Amino acid sequence: MERTNVVRIALIFALALWSNGPAHAAQITILVNQGALSGVRDLAAGFEKASGHKVVIDFVGLPEQAEKINTDAPGDVVVNFMPAFEDLIKRNKVVGSVVEFARAGNGVAVKAGAPKPDISTPEAFKRAMLDAKSIGHTRVGTGPFNTTMFKKLGIYDQIKDKIKIIEGKLVAEAVADGDVEIGIQQTNVIQPVAGSVYLGPLPPALMEYGAVGIGLLTASKQPEVATAFIKFMADPANAGLLKKGDMEPPLH
C-alpha cells in the first residue's frame, strides 16, 4: 500500500509539472524589419526566458511587412518607426496604444583595409564627407536624416553628385563590395558586416534619432501574451537587452 501511495504521489507531482510547462505556453509572432531586428532579438529571448512563452520573429522587408499586415496574415505585434503607426491605427490594423521602446541614430563604415577618416567632431566629419569619392546611404528609416545633416553642415551642394542611394543590400555591404567609399546607416544595422570596418556613431552634435515603436496587431490570436510582451519591451529594467543590439531606450 505504501509503495502504491508513493507512486501515486509521484504521478501527481509529474502531472503538475507538465501542466505548468511548455505544453501550456503560448506562441506569438512579431513582425520586424531590419531597422530594429538586433534589439528585438535580445528582448524576445529575454521575454521567453522570463515568461515561458515562445516568440517567433518574422523578419521581412518593409514591402513584405506591409503586405502581411494588409492581408491580416498571422502575427501578434509589429515593430516599426513611430510615424508608420499613424496609418496602421487609422486603418484599424493596430489597436491600443503604440509604445515607443527604442531609438537609433546613424553610424559610419568604410571598407576593410581602407584609410579610416576621423569623424569624431562635426568639423572632422564634414572634412571626411568632402574628401570621400562616394557616399552611400538609404532613403528609408534614418536614411533621410543624412540630407538634412549635409544641408546643416553647408556641404550638400558640394557632395550631392557623389551620394549613392543604396537599395537591395545593407549600406555596409555596399561599402565592402566597393560600390561606395564610405557608408552611413543606423548604428545597429551598419555593424558588424564582413569586409567593412565600423568607425563609430556620428558626432553627438550631428546625431538625429529615429524613434521605434511596437503595437498590437488587430489580427492577434494571443492579445494578452502579446500585450505582456509589449510591456516587457518598453520596461526600462530591460534596457540592457536593447543595448546589446546597439540600440538605445527612449529618453522619456
Coordinates of C-alpha atoms in Angstrom, one line a residue:
M1 CA 0.0 0.0 0.0
E2 CA 2.8 2.4 0.9
R3 CA 4.5 1.8 -2.4
T4 CA 1.3 2.4 -4.3
N5 CA 0.9 5.8 -2.5
V6 CA 4.4 6.8 -3.3
V7 CA 3.8 6.0 -7.0
R8 CA 0.5 7.9 -7.0
I9 CA 2.1 11.0 -5.4
A10 CA 5.0 10.9 -7.9
L11 CA 2.5 10.7 -10.8
I12 CA 0.5 13.7 -9.3
F13 CA 3.8 15.7 -9.0
A14 CA 4.8 14.9 -12.6
L15 CA 1.4 15.9 -13.9
A16 CA 1.6 19.2 -12.0
L17 CA 5.0 19.9 -13.6
W18 CA 3.7 19.0 -17.0
S19 CA 0.6 21.2 -16.7
N20 CA 2.8 24.2 -15.9
G21 CA 5.3 23.5 -18.6
P22 CA 5.8 24.4 -22.2
A23 CA 2.7 22.5 -23.3
H24 CA 0.6 25.4 -21.9
A25 CA 2.9 28.2 -23.2
A26 CA 1.6 30.5 -25.8
Q27 CA 3.3 31.4 -29.1
I28 CA 3.3 34.9 -30.5
T29 CA 4.7 36.3 -33.7
I30 CA 6.4 39.7 -34.1
L31 CA 6.7 41.3 -37.5
V32 CA 10.0 43.3 -37.6
N33 CA 12.2 44.7 -40.3
Q34 CA 16.0 45.4 -40.4
G35 CA 15.8 48.7 -38.5
A36 CA 15.0 47.1 -35.2
L37 CA 15.9 43.4 -35.6
S38 CA 19.1 43.5 -33.5
G39 CA 17.3 44.9 -30.4
V40 CA 14.2 42.8 -30.8
R41 CA 16.2 39.5 -30.9
D42 CA 17.6 40.0 -27.4
L43 CA 14.4 41.4 -25.9
A44 CA 12.5 38.4 -27.4
A45 CA 14.9 36.0 -25.9
G46 CA 14.7 37.7 -22.5
F47 CA 10.8 37.5 -22.6
E48 CA 10.9 33.8 -23.5
K49 CA 13.2 33.2 -20.5
A50 CA 11.1 35.3 -18.1
S51 CA 7.6 34.1 -19.2
G52 CA 8.0 30.6 -20.7
H53 CA 6.2 31.8 -23.9
K54 CA 7.6 31.5 -27.4
V55 CA 8.3 34.5 -29.6
V56 CA 8.6 33.9 -33.3
I57 CA 10.5 36.7 -35.1
D58 CA 9.1 37.2 -38.6
F59 CA 11.9 39.2 -40.2
V60 CA 10.9 40.8 -43.6
G61 CA 11.5 43.9 -45.6
L62 CA 9.2 46.9 -45.4
P63 CA 7.1 45.9 -48.5
E64 CA 6.6 42.4 -47.3
Q65 CA 5.7 43.6 -43.8
A66 CA 3.1 45.9 -45.2
E67 CA 1.6 43.1 -47.3
K68 CA 1.4 40.8 -44.3
I69 CA -0.4 43.5 -42.2
N70 CA -2.7 44.5 -45.1
T71 CA -3.8 40.8 -45.6
D72 CA -4.1 40.1 -41.8
A73 CA -1.5 37.4 -42.1
P74 CA -0.7 35.6 -38.8
G75 CA 1.0 38.0 -36.4
D76 CA 0.6 39.5 -33.0
V77 CA 2.8 42.6 -32.8
V78 CA 4.5 44.8 -35.2
V79 CA 7.7 46.9 -34.8
N80 CA 8.3 49.9 -37.0
F81 CA 9.4 53.6 -36.8
M82 CA 6.8 55.6 -34.9
P83 CA 5.4 57.6 -37.9
A84 CA 4.3 54.4 -39.6
F85 CA 1.8 53.6 -36.9
E86 CA -0.5 56.6 -37.6
D87 CA -1.7 54.9 -40.8
L88 CA -1.9 51.5 -39.2
I89 CA -4.1 52.8 -36.4
K90 CA -6.3 54.7 -38.9
R91 CA -6.9 51.6 -40.9
N92 CA -7.6 49.5 -37.7
K93 CA -4.6 47.2 -38.3
V94 CA -3.1 48.1 -34.9
V95 CA -5.2 48.5 -31.7
G96 CA -4.5 50.2 -28.4
S97 CA -1.6 52.4 -27.6
V98 CA 1.7 52.2 -29.6
V99 CA 4.7 52.1 -27.3
E100 CA 8.0 53.7 -28.1
F101 CA 10.6 51.3 -26.8
A102 CA 13.8 52.2 -28.7
R103 CA 15.7 54.8 -30.8
A104 CA 18.5 54.5 -33.2
G105 CA 20.9 57.0 -34.8
N106 CA 23.4 56.7 -37.7
G107 CA 26.9 55.4 -37.8
V108 CA 29.7 55.3 -40.4
A109 CA 31.6 52.5 -42.1
V110 CA 34.5 52.1 -44.6
K111 CA 35.9 49.2 -46.5
A112 CA 38.2 46.9 -44.5
G113 CA 41.8 47.9 -45.1
A114 CA 40.9 51.4 -46.3
P115 CA 42.0 54.5 -44.5
K116 CA 39.9 55.4 -41.5
P117 CA 38.9 59.1 -41.6
D118 CA 38.3 61.0 -38.4
I119 CA 34.6 61.5 -37.7
S120 CA 34.8 62.4 -34.0
T121 CA 33.7 66.0 -34.4
P122 CA 31.3 67.8 -36.8
E123 CA 34.3 69.5 -38.5
A124 CA 36.2 66.3 -38.9
F125 CA 33.1 64.5 -40.2
K126 CA 32.5 67.4 -42.6
R127 CA 36.0 67.0 -44.0
A128 CA 35.6 63.3 -44.3
M129 CA 32.5 63.8 -46.4
L130 CA 34.2 66.4 -48.6
D131 CA 37.2 64.1 -49.2
A132 CA 35.3 60.9 -49.9
K133 CA 35.0 59.9 -53.5
S134 CA 31.5 58.4 -52.9
I135 CA 29.0 58.3 -50.1
G136 CA 26.2 55.7 -49.6
H137 CA 23.1 55.8 -47.5
T138 CA 19.4 54.6 -47.8
R139 CA 16.2 56.6 -48.4
V140 CA 14.3 54.7 -45.7
G141 CA 14.5 54.6 -41.9
T142 CA 17.1 57.0 -40.7
G143 CA 18.5 57.5 -44.2
P144 CA 16.7 60.8 -44.9
F145 CA 18.4 62.3 -41.8
N146 CA 21.6 62.5 -43.9
T147 CA 20.3 65.0 -46.4
T148 CA 19.2 67.3 -43.5
M149 CA 22.5 66.9 -41.8
F150 CA 24.5 67.6 -45.0
K151 CA 22.5 70.8 -45.5
K152 CA 23.1 71.8 -41.9
L153 CA 26.8 71.4 -42.5
G154 CA 26.5 73.5 -45.6
I155 CA 28.0 70.8 -47.9
Y156 CA 25.1 69.2 -49.6
D157 CA 25.5 71.0 -52.9
Q158 CA 29.2 70.1 -52.9
I159 CA 28.7 66.4 -52.3
K160 CA 25.2 65.6 -53.7
D161 CA 26.6 64.3 -57.0
K162 CA 28.7 61.6 -55.2
I163 CA 25.9 60.4 -53.0
K164 CA 24.5 57.0 -53.9
I165 CA 21.2 55.7 -52.5
I166 CA 21.7 52.1 -51.6
E167 CA 18.9 49.6 -52.2
G168 CA 18.7 45.9 -52.1
K169 CA 21.6 45.4 -49.7
L170 CA 23.0 46.9 -46.4
V171 CA 25.0 50.0 -46.8
A172 CA 28.0 48.3 -45.2
E173 CA 27.7 45.6 -47.8
A174 CA 27.8 48.2 -50.5
V175 CA 31.0 49.6 -48.8
A176 CA 32.5 46.1 -48.6
D177 CA 31.7 45.4 -52.3
G178 CA 33.3 48.7 -53.3
D179 CA 30.1 50.3 -54.5
V180 CA 30.8 53.4 -52.3
E181 CA 33.8 54.5 -50.3
I182 CA 32.0 55.5 -47.1
G183 CA 28.6 54.5 -45.8
I184 CA 26.2 55.8 -43.3
Q185 CA 23.3 53.8 -41.8
Q186 CA 21.8 53.0 -38.4
T187 CA 24.3 52.1 -35.8
N188 CA 22.6 48.7 -35.2
V189 CA 22.4 47.9 -38.9
I190 CA 25.8 49.1 -40.3
Q191 CA 27.7 46.7 -38.0
P192 CA 29.1 44.1 -37.9
V193 CA 29.3 43.4 -41.6
A194 CA 32.2 41.3 -43.1
G195 CA 34.5 43.3 -45.3
S196 CA 33.8 46.6 -43.7
V197 CA 35.0 48.5 -40.6
Y198 CA 32.7 50.4 -38.3
L199 CA 34.1 53.8 -37.5
G200 CA 31.5 54.7 -34.9
P201 CA 28.4 56.8 -34.5
L202 CA 28.0 60.3 -35.8
P203 CA 29.2 63.1 -33.5
P204 CA 26.6 63.9 -30.9
A205 CA 26.0 67.4 -32.3
L206 CA 25.0 65.9 -35.7
M207 CA 23.1 62.8 -34.4
E208 CA 19.4 62.6 -35.1
Y209 CA 17.4 59.6 -33.8
G210 CA 14.6 57.5 -35.3
A211 CA 12.0 56.5 -32.7
V212 CA 11.0 52.9 -32.9
G213 CA 7.7 51.6 -31.5
I214 CA 5.7 48.4 -31.1
G215 CA 2.0 47.9 -31.4
L216 CA -0.6 45.1 -31.0
L217 CA -2.0 43.8 -34.3
T218 CA -5.8 43.6 -34.6
A219 CA -5.2 40.1 -36.1
S220 CA -3.5 38.8 -33.0
K221 CA -4.7 35.5 -31.6
Q222 CA -2.8 35.9 -28.4
P223 CA -3.5 39.5 -27.4
E224 CA -2.9 39.0 -23.6
V225 CA 0.6 37.5 -24.1
A226 CA 1.3 40.0 -26.9
T227 CA 0.4 42.9 -24.6
A228 CA 2.7 41.4 -21.9
F229 CA 5.5 41.2 -24.5
I230 CA 5.0 44.9 -25.4
K231 CA 5.2 45.9 -21.7
F232 CA 8.4 43.8 -21.4
M233 CA 9.9 45.5 -24.5
A234 CA 9.3 49.0 -23.0
D235 CA 10.3 48.3 -19.4
P236 CA 13.4 50.4 -18.5
A237 CA 14.6 47.4 -16.5
N238 CA 15.2 45.6 -19.8
A239 CA 17.2 48.4 -21.5
G240 CA 20.4 46.3 -21.2
L241 CA 19.0 43.8 -23.6
L242 CA 18.2 46.5 -26.1
K243 CA 21.7 48.0 -25.8
K244 CA 23.2 44.6 -26.6
G245 CA 21.8 45.1 -30.1
D246 CA 23.3 48.6 -30.4
M247 CA 20.0 50.4 -29.9
E248 CA 19.1 52.8 -27.2
P249 CA 16.0 53.2 -25.0
P250 CA 14.0 56.4 -25.5
L251 CA 14.9 59.4 -23.3
H252 CA 11.5 59.6 -21.6

